[in-house]
Coordinates of C-alpha atoms (C1' of nucleotides) in Angstrom, one line a residue:
Chain A
M479 CA 133.3 175.9 59.8
S480 CA 136.8 174.3 59.5
P481 CA 139.1 172.7 61.8
I482 CA 140.8 174.7 63.9
A483 CA 144.5 175.2 63.2
Q484 CA 145.9 174.1 66.2
P485 CA 149.6 174.7 66.0
R486 CA 151.0 178.1 67.4
S487 CA 153.4 179.5 68.8
R488 CA 154.0 181.0 71.7
I489 CA 153.2 184.7 71.7
Q490 CA 149.9 183.9 70.2
Q491 CA 149.5 181.7 72.6
K492 CA 150.2 184.1 75.3
N493 CA 148.1 186.4 73.2
R494 CA 145.5 184.7 73.6
E495 CA 144.4 184.6 76.9
V496 CA 145.8 187.4 78.0
I497 CA 142.5 188.6 75.5
L498 CA 140.9 186.1 76.6
D499 CA 141.1 187.0 80.0
A500 CA 140.4 190.1 80.1
A501 CA 137.3 189.7 77.5
L502 CA 136.8 187.8 80.7
E503 CA 136.6 190.7 82.7
V504 CA 134.8 193.1 81.1
F505 CA 131.7 190.6 79.9
S506 CA 131.8 189.5 83.3
L507 CA 130.9 192.8 84.7
H508 CA 129.3 194.3 81.2
G509 CA 127.0 191.7 79.5
F510 CA 127.6 191.0 75.5
R511 CA 125.9 193.8 74.3
G512 CA 127.4 195.9 76.8
A513 CA 131.1 195.2 76.8
T514 CA 132.7 197.0 74.4
L515 CA 135.9 195.9 71.7
D516 CA 138.1 198.8 73.2
Q517 CA 137.7 198.2 77.0
I518 CA 139.0 194.5 76.8
A519 CA 141.6 195.3 74.7
E520 CA 142.6 198.0 76.8
V521 CA 142.3 195.3 79.6
A522 CA 144.1 193.7 77.4
G523 CA 147.2 196.2 76.3
L524 CA 146.4 195.9 72.9
S525 CA 145.4 198.2 70.4
K526 CA 142.0 196.6 68.9
P527 CA 143.5 196.0 65.1
N528 CA 144.9 193.6 66.8
L529 CA 142.8 191.7 69.1
L530 CA 140.5 191.1 66.0
Y531 CA 143.8 189.4 65.0
Y532 CA 143.4 187.3 66.8
F533 CA 139.6 186.7 67.5
P534 CA 138.2 187.4 64.2
S535 CA 134.9 189.1 65.9
K536 CA 133.1 189.9 69.8
E537 CA 131.3 187.6 69.7
A538 CA 134.0 185.1 68.9
V539 CA 135.6 185.7 72.0
H540 CA 131.9 186.1 74.0
K541 CA 132.2 182.2 72.6
V542 CA 135.1 180.7 73.2
L543 CA 134.6 182.0 76.6
L544 CA 131.2 180.4 77.1
T545 CA 131.8 177.2 75.8
G546 CA 134.7 176.6 77.9
L547 CA 132.9 177.8 81.6
L548 CA 130.3 174.9 81.6
D549 CA 132.7 171.9 82.0
T550 CA 134.3 173.5 84.1
W551 CA 131.6 174.4 86.1
L552 CA 129.7 170.9 86.4
D553 CA 132.2 169.4 87.5
P554 CA 131.8 169.8 90.7
L555 CA 128.1 168.2 90.4
R556 CA 130.2 165.4 87.9
A557 CA 132.7 164.4 91.2
M558 CA 129.5 163.6 92.7
D559 CA 129.2 160.0 93.6
P560 CA 127.0 157.2 93.7
K561 CA 128.8 155.1 95.2
G562 CA 129.8 156.7 97.9
E563 CA 127.7 158.3 101.7
P564 CA 124.9 160.2 100.8
L565 CA 125.6 163.1 103.0
R566 CA 128.8 163.1 102.9
E567 CA 129.6 163.4 99.0
I568 CA 126.2 166.1 99.0
L569 CA 128.3 168.4 101.7
G570 CA 131.0 168.4 99.8
Y571 CA 129.2 168.7 96.3
V572 CA 128.0 171.8 98.2
R573 CA 131.9 172.6 99.3
R574 CA 133.8 172.2 95.5
K575 CA 131.2 175.2 94.4
L576 CA 131.6 177.5 96.7
D577 CA 135.2 176.3 96.4
L578 CA 134.7 177.4 92.9
A579 CA 132.3 180.8 93.6
R580 CA 134.7 182.2 95.3
D581 CA 137.6 182.0 93.0
Y582 CA 136.6 181.6 89.6
P583 CA 133.6 184.9 90.6
R584 CA 134.4 186.3 87.6
E585 CA 133.9 183.2 85.6
S586 CA 130.4 182.8 87.5
R587 CA 128.8 186.2 86.4
L588 CA 130.1 185.7 83.2
F589 CA 128.0 182.9 83.2
A590 CA 125.3 184.2 85.5
G591 CA 124.9 187.6 83.2
E592 CA 124.1 185.1 80.0
I593 CA 121.2 183.3 82.0
L594 CA 119.8 186.9 83.0
Q595 CA 119.3 187.7 79.4
G596 CA 117.9 184.5 78.4
A597 CA 121.2 183.2 77.3
P598 CA 120.8 183.5 73.6
R599 CA 124.6 182.0 73.4
M600 CA 123.2 178.8 75.9
R601 CA 121.1 176.9 74.8
E602 CA 121.8 174.2 73.6
A603 CA 124.7 173.3 76.3
I604 CA 121.4 173.9 78.6
E605 CA 118.8 171.7 76.6
G606 CA 122.0 169.2 76.3
D607 CA 125.0 168.0 78.7
L608 CA 123.7 170.5 81.8
R609 CA 120.0 168.8 81.8
A610 CA 121.8 165.4 81.2
L611 CA 123.9 165.3 84.1
V612 CA 121.2 166.8 86.6
T613 CA 118.7 164.3 85.4
D614 CA 121.7 161.7 85.7
K615 CA 122.5 162.8 89.5
A616 CA 118.9 163.7 90.4
R617 CA 118.7 160.0 89.8
V618 CA 121.7 159.0 91.9
L619 CA 119.9 161.2 95.0
I620 CA 116.3 159.0 94.5
R621 CA 117.9 156.1 94.9
W622 CA 120.1 157.6 98.1
M623 CA 116.3 158.9 99.3
D624 CA 114.2 155.2 98.1
E625 CA 117.3 153.4 100.6
G626 CA 116.5 155.8 103.4
R627 CA 119.6 157.2 103.9
I628 CA 118.6 161.2 103.2
T629 CA 115.2 162.9 103.3
R630 CA 113.1 162.4 100.5
V631 CA 112.6 166.0 98.9
D632 CA 112.5 167.2 95.3
P633 CA 116.5 166.3 94.1
V634 CA 116.1 168.8 90.5
H635 CA 115.0 171.4 93.7
L636 CA 118.1 170.4 96.3
I637 CA 120.5 170.8 93.3
F638 CA 118.9 174.3 92.2
S639 CA 118.8 175.3 95.8
I640 CA 123.0 174.1 95.9
W641 CA 123.6 175.3 92.7
A642 CA 121.5 179.0 93.9
L643 CA 123.0 179.4 97.2
T644 CA 126.3 179.3 96.4
Q645 CA 126.7 181.5 92.8
H646 CA 124.7 183.9 94.9
Y647 CA 127.9 184.7 97.3
A648 CA 129.9 185.3 94.1
D649 CA 127.2 187.1 91.8
F650 CA 126.2 189.4 94.4
D651 CA 128.8 189.9 96.2
V652 CA 128.3 193.5 95.9
Q653 CA 125.5 193.2 98.1
V654 CA 126.2 190.2 100.4
R655 CA 129.6 192.9 101.4
A656 CA 127.5 195.9 101.9
V657 CA 125.2 194.4 104.5
L658 CA 127.4 192.4 106.1
G659 CA 130.1 195.7 106.4
P660 CA 133.4 195.2 106.7
G661 CA 136.4 192.5 108.7
H662 CA 133.3 189.3 107.8
D663 CA 134.8 186.7 105.4
P664 CA 131.3 185.9 104.0
F665 CA 132.4 182.5 101.7
A666 CA 133.7 181.1 105.3
E667 CA 131.0 182.2 107.0
A668 CA 128.6 180.6 103.6
G669 CA 130.3 177.3 104.0
R670 CA 129.2 177.3 108.0
F671 CA 126.4 178.1 107.5
L672 CA 125.6 176.0 104.3
E673 CA 126.8 172.6 106.0
T674 CA 124.4 173.1 109.1
L675 CA 121.3 174.2 106.3
F676 CA 122.1 170.9 104.3
T677 CA 123.2 168.6 106.9
R678 CA 119.1 169.5 108.5
L679 CA 118.0 169.2 105.8
L680 CA 118.4 166.0 104.7
S681 CA 119.5 164.1 108.0
L682 CA 117.3 162.0 108.9
G683 CA 114.5 162.6 111.7
P684 CA 113.6 161.2 114.7
Chain B
M762 CA 118.1 218.7 91.0
S763 CA 114.9 221.0 91.3
P764 CA 112.0 219.8 92.9
I765 CA 109.9 217.1 90.5
A766 CA 107.2 218.7 88.9
Q767 CA 104.4 217.0 90.0
P768 CA 101.0 218.8 88.1
R769 CA 101.1 216.0 84.8
S770 CA 98.4 215.4 82.7
R771 CA 96.8 211.7 82.1
I772 CA 98.4 211.1 78.5
Q773 CA 101.6 212.8 79.9
Q774 CA 100.6 210.8 83.3
K775 CA 99.9 207.9 80.7
N776 CA 102.6 207.6 78.4
R777 CA 105.6 207.8 82.2
E778 CA 104.5 204.7 82.5
V779 CA 104.2 203.4 79.3
I780 CA 107.7 204.0 78.7
L781 CA 108.6 203.2 81.8
D782 CA 107.0 199.3 80.8
A783 CA 108.7 199.1 78.0
A784 CA 111.9 200.1 79.9
L785 CA 111.9 197.9 82.0
E786 CA 111.4 195.0 79.8
V787 CA 114.4 195.8 77.9
F788 CA 116.9 196.8 80.8
S789 CA 115.9 193.5 82.1
L790 CA 116.8 191.6 79.4
H791 CA 120.1 193.5 78.1
G792 CA 121.8 196.1 81.1
F793 CA 121.8 199.4 81.2
R794 CA 124.7 199.7 78.4
G795 CA 123.4 197.3 76.4
A796 CA 119.5 198.5 76.4
T797 CA 118.9 201.2 73.6
L798 CA 116.4 204.0 72.8
D799 CA 115.7 203.1 70.2
Q800 CA 114.4 199.5 71.8
I801 CA 112.1 200.6 74.1
A802 CA 111.0 203.5 72.2
E803 CA 109.8 201.1 69.8
V804 CA 108.4 198.7 73.0
A805 CA 106.5 201.4 74.7
G806 CA 105.8 202.7 70.9
L807 CA 106.7 205.9 70.4
S808 CA 109.0 207.8 68.4
K809 CA 112.8 208.2 70.2
P810 CA 112.8 212.1 70.9
N811 CA 109.3 212.4 72.3
L812 CA 110.5 209.6 74.6
L813 CA 112.7 211.8 74.9
Y814 CA 110.1 214.7 75.4
Y815 CA 109.2 212.2 78.9
F816 CA 112.2 211.8 80.2
P817 CA 116.1 213.8 79.5
S818 CA 118.3 211.2 79.3
K819 CA 119.0 207.1 79.1
E820 CA 120.3 207.3 82.3
A821 CA 117.3 209.3 84.2
V822 CA 114.6 206.6 83.4
H823 CA 117.1 204.0 84.7
K824 CA 117.7 206.0 87.7
V825 CA 113.1 206.5 88.3
L826 CA 113.7 202.3 87.7
L827 CA 115.6 201.6 90.4
T828 CA 114.4 203.9 92.6
G829 CA 111.6 202.6 92.9
L830 CA 111.9 199.0 93.1
L831 CA 114.6 198.9 96.2
D832 CA 111.1 199.5 98.0
T833 CA 108.5 197.2 96.1
W834 CA 111.0 194.6 97.6
L835 CA 111.9 194.7 101.0
D836 CA 108.2 195.6 101.8
P837 CA 108.0 191.2 102.0
L838 CA 111.3 191.2 105.2
R839 CA 109.2 194.2 106.3
A840 CA 106.4 192.5 107.1
M841 CA 106.9 190.3 109.0
D842 CA 106.5 190.8 112.6
P843 CA 108.7 190.6 115.2
K844 CA 105.3 189.8 117.8
G845 CA 104.4 187.0 114.9
E846 CA 105.8 182.9 115.6
P847 CA 109.1 182.5 114.8
L848 CA 108.8 179.5 112.4
R849 CA 104.9 180.9 110.7
E850 CA 107.0 184.8 109.8
I851 CA 110.0 183.6 108.3
L852 CA 107.9 181.4 106.1
G853 CA 105.5 183.8 105.3
Y854 CA 108.3 185.4 103.3
V855 CA 109.4 183.1 102.0
R856 CA 106.2 182.6 100.3
R857 CA 105.4 186.3 100.3
K858 CA 109.1 186.7 98.3
L859 CA 108.5 183.9 96.0
D860 CA 105.2 185.3 94.7
L861 CA 107.1 188.3 94.3
A862 CA 110.1 186.4 92.2
R863 CA 107.1 184.8 90.5
D864 CA 105.1 188.7 89.6
Y865 CA 107.2 190.6 88.9
P866 CA 110.6 188.3 87.3
R867 CA 111.5 191.8 84.9
E868 CA 111.5 193.8 88.0
S869 CA 113.8 191.1 89.8
R870 CA 116.1 190.7 86.8
L871 CA 116.5 194.4 87.0
F872 CA 117.2 194.3 90.7
A873 CA 120.6 190.6 90.0
G874 CA 121.5 192.5 86.6
E875 CA 122.4 196.1 88.4
I876 CA 123.9 194.5 91.2
L877 CA 125.7 191.6 89.0
Q878 CA 127.4 194.2 88.1
G879 CA 128.9 195.7 90.9
A880 CA 126.0 198.8 92.0
P881 CA 126.3 202.0 90.1
R882 CA 123.9 202.5 90.1
M883 CA 122.3 201.8 94.2
R884 CA 124.8 201.4 96.1
E885 CA 123.8 204.6 98.2
A886 CA 121.0 202.2 99.0
I887 CA 122.1 198.7 99.5
E888 CA 124.7 200.3 102.0
G889 CA 121.5 202.4 103.2
D890 CA 118.1 201.1 103.6
L891 CA 119.0 197.3 102.5
R892 CA 121.9 197.9 104.7
A893 CA 119.9 198.9 108.3
L894 CA 116.4 196.6 107.8
V895 CA 118.8 193.1 107.1
T896 CA 119.6 194.6 111.3
D897 CA 116.5 195.4 112.8
K898 CA 115.4 191.3 110.5
A899 CA 118.7 190.2 111.9
R900 CA 118.1 191.3 115.6
V901 CA 114.7 189.6 115.7
L902 CA 115.7 186.5 114.6
I903 CA 118.2 186.2 117.4
R904 CA 116.2 187.2 119.9
W905 CA 113.4 184.5 118.0
M906 CA 117.2 181.6 118.3
D907 CA 117.5 183.5 122.2
E908 CA 114.0 182.5 123.4
G909 CA 114.8 178.6 121.6
R910 CA 112.1 179.0 119.7
I911 CA 113.9 178.1 116.3
T912 CA 117.4 177.0 115.7
R913 CA 120.7 178.4 116.1
V914 CA 122.1 179.7 113.4
D915 CA 123.9 183.1 111.7
P916 CA 120.7 185.5 110.2
V917 CA 121.9 186.9 108.1
H918 CA 123.3 184.3 106.3
L919 CA 119.8 182.8 106.5
I920 CA 118.3 185.9 104.8
F921 CA 121.2 185.8 102.7
S922 CA 119.9 182.2 101.8
I923 CA 116.3 183.6 101.3
W924 CA 116.6 185.5 99.2
A925 CA 119.1 183.5 97.0
L926 CA 116.8 180.7 96.8
T927 CA 113.7 182.8 95.3
Q928 CA 115.2 185.3 92.9
H929 CA 116.8 181.7 92.0
Y930 CA 113.8 181.5 89.7
A931 CA 113.3 184.4 88.4
D932 CA 116.2 185.3 87.2
F933 CA 117.4 182.1 86.3
D934 CA 114.0 181.2 84.6
V935 CA 115.0 180.3 81.5
Q936 CA 118.3 177.0 83.2
V937 CA 115.1 176.5 85.3
R938 CA 112.6 175.2 82.4
A939 CA 115.4 173.6 80.3
V940 CA 116.5 171.4 83.5
L941 CA 112.4 170.1 84.6
G942 CA 111.5 170.2 80.6
P943 CA 107.7 170.2 80.3
G944 CA 105.5 169.8 82.5
H945 CA 106.5 170.8 85.2
D946 CA 105.2 174.2 87.3
P947 CA 108.4 175.9 89.1
F948 CA 107.1 178.4 91.5
A949 CA 104.3 176.2 92.6
E950 CA 108.0 173.1 93.2
A951 CA 109.6 176.0 94.2
G952 CA 107.3 176.7 96.7
R953 CA 106.8 173.6 98.9
F954 CA 110.8 172.3 98.3
L955 CA 112.0 175.3 100.4
E956 CA 108.8 175.1 102.4
T957 CA 110.3 172.1 103.5
L958 CA 113.9 173.4 104.0
F959 CA 113.2 176.4 106.0
T960 CA 110.5 174.2 108.0
R961 CA 113.9 171.8 108.8
L962 CA 116.0 174.1 108.9
L963 CA 114.5 176.1 111.9
S964 CA 112.6 173.8 113.1
L965 CA 114.1 172.3 117.0
G966 CA 115.7 168.8 117.1
P967 CA 114.8 166.8 119.5
Chain C
dG130 C1' 103.1 216.9 72.8
dT131 C1' 104.9 214.7 68.5
dC132 C1' 107.3 214.5 64.5
dT133 C1' 111.4 214.8 60.6
dA134 C1' 116.2 215.8 60.1
dT135 C1' 120.2 215.8 61.5
dA136 C1' 124.9 216.5 64.6
dC137 C1' 127.8 214.0 67.5
dT138 C1' 130.1 210.0 69.8
dC139 C1' 131.2 205.3 69.6
dT140 C1' 131.4 201.4 68.3
dG141 C1' 133.1 197.1 65.6
dA142 C1' 135.3 195.5 61.7
dT143 C1' 139.0 196.6 57.7
dA144 C1' 142.9 198.6 54.6
dG145 C1' 147.3 199.1 54.9
dA146 C1' 151.8 200.7 55.7
dC147 C1' 155.6 198.5 58.1
Chain D
dG636 C1' 152.7 190.4 64.2
dT637 C1' 151.4 195.2 65.3
dC638 C1' 150.4 200.2 64.4
dT639 C1' 147.6 204.3 62.3
dA640 C1' 143.8 205.4 59.7
dT641 C1' 139.5 204.5 58.3
dC642 C1' 134.3 203.8 57.1
dA643 C1' 130.0 202.4 58.3
dG644 C1' 126.5 202.0 61.5
dA645 C1' 124.3 202.6 65.8
dG646 C1' 123.7 205.6 69.6
dT647 C1' 122.5 209.3 72.8
dA648 C1' 120.5 213.8 71.9
dT649 C1' 119.0 218.1 70.5
dA650 C1' 116.8 221.9 66.9
dG651 C1' 112.7 223.6 64.6
dA652 C1' 108.3 222.4 62.2
dC653 C1' 103.4 221.3 62.9

DNA sequence: GTCTATACTCTGATAGAC
DNA sequence: GTCTATCAGAGTATAGAC
């Protein structure tokens, strides 16, 4: 309700970060209801009451994580330049999204778990910011198609396919590695595969 | 430990089914730890002790669900015929997998949640049956590529891409619908989009 | 087979000493 | 700022009446 008091000491800042990192670890593995403050406190190396000194409730910790997340998650799509060369821009987006999945798998799983459970704590953000950005970029894609610079496909489902294919490697990491077996670099292989896939999908035919 | 006593009365059989259906509902929404016996019992229309008369523990209910699941889940891939026409067989697989996601979204989400959490209760099944089937079908795909009947791409990642793209529409249903807005039929649109995608990916170029 | 009652543990959160 | 102690409620599971 009240504006957040920002002046925090170094130790406060540091502890908040430690807690959020621990919470990300635990929430991403067990979901909101499955996660416990005991676990989070243990991973953070703090006592449970001390954790609750920094955040008023379990819900509050979760909310801070989610709030910061969506923005980062949409950055790669935002960076798709309407003035650039279409195929190059789309492949660039795929590459950035895949890198994000590789470098921030816990964030990806936190997000996935939230959506999987019906997005009870993200509904507005999804129906607001997310939808607006997709609608905007879909318009760019349609223009490129109208100009005959890429194949005509459903632009929103094209974006869905990029999300699905990149996040799969973070969210289903266990399955991917179990099936591939040892001696593989899933993300490197995915990068090559996805470049081929989207190039063939979008390059104009003969 | 002991072989399961199979002779069950009609009412027992019926109640087991009611419980498993309720459990699927609740587990798929909240994950194993987030689900409670209270919720499951309520959805099933039974008392909690009565539920525990049919299953010895929460863990046991979850296990029965998962055990039955993987087999059903792999059926569409099993049905891909090595003797058929390659592109037709692959598109048929995509279609069957998408239909499964549309008709059994709860099962899809249960599976997704389990993998997301590191597959603590499915590890062996994934490293065993699942891996074996994928390896087998990958060999079929490679043969088709060797024979010059479809484009050469990484066969295992091709299978991954089918999983990712079809399950996305079940697992992220909330997000898909929020972005598309009203007046859309996500699965129908996905069917057309995916047919285009895999046809363009796999058809031999000029 | 089904219910009420209850044992016992875990979990989120608070009080108050230091 | 951090800790010990503790509470109230929810959670899994069992006992035992009917």
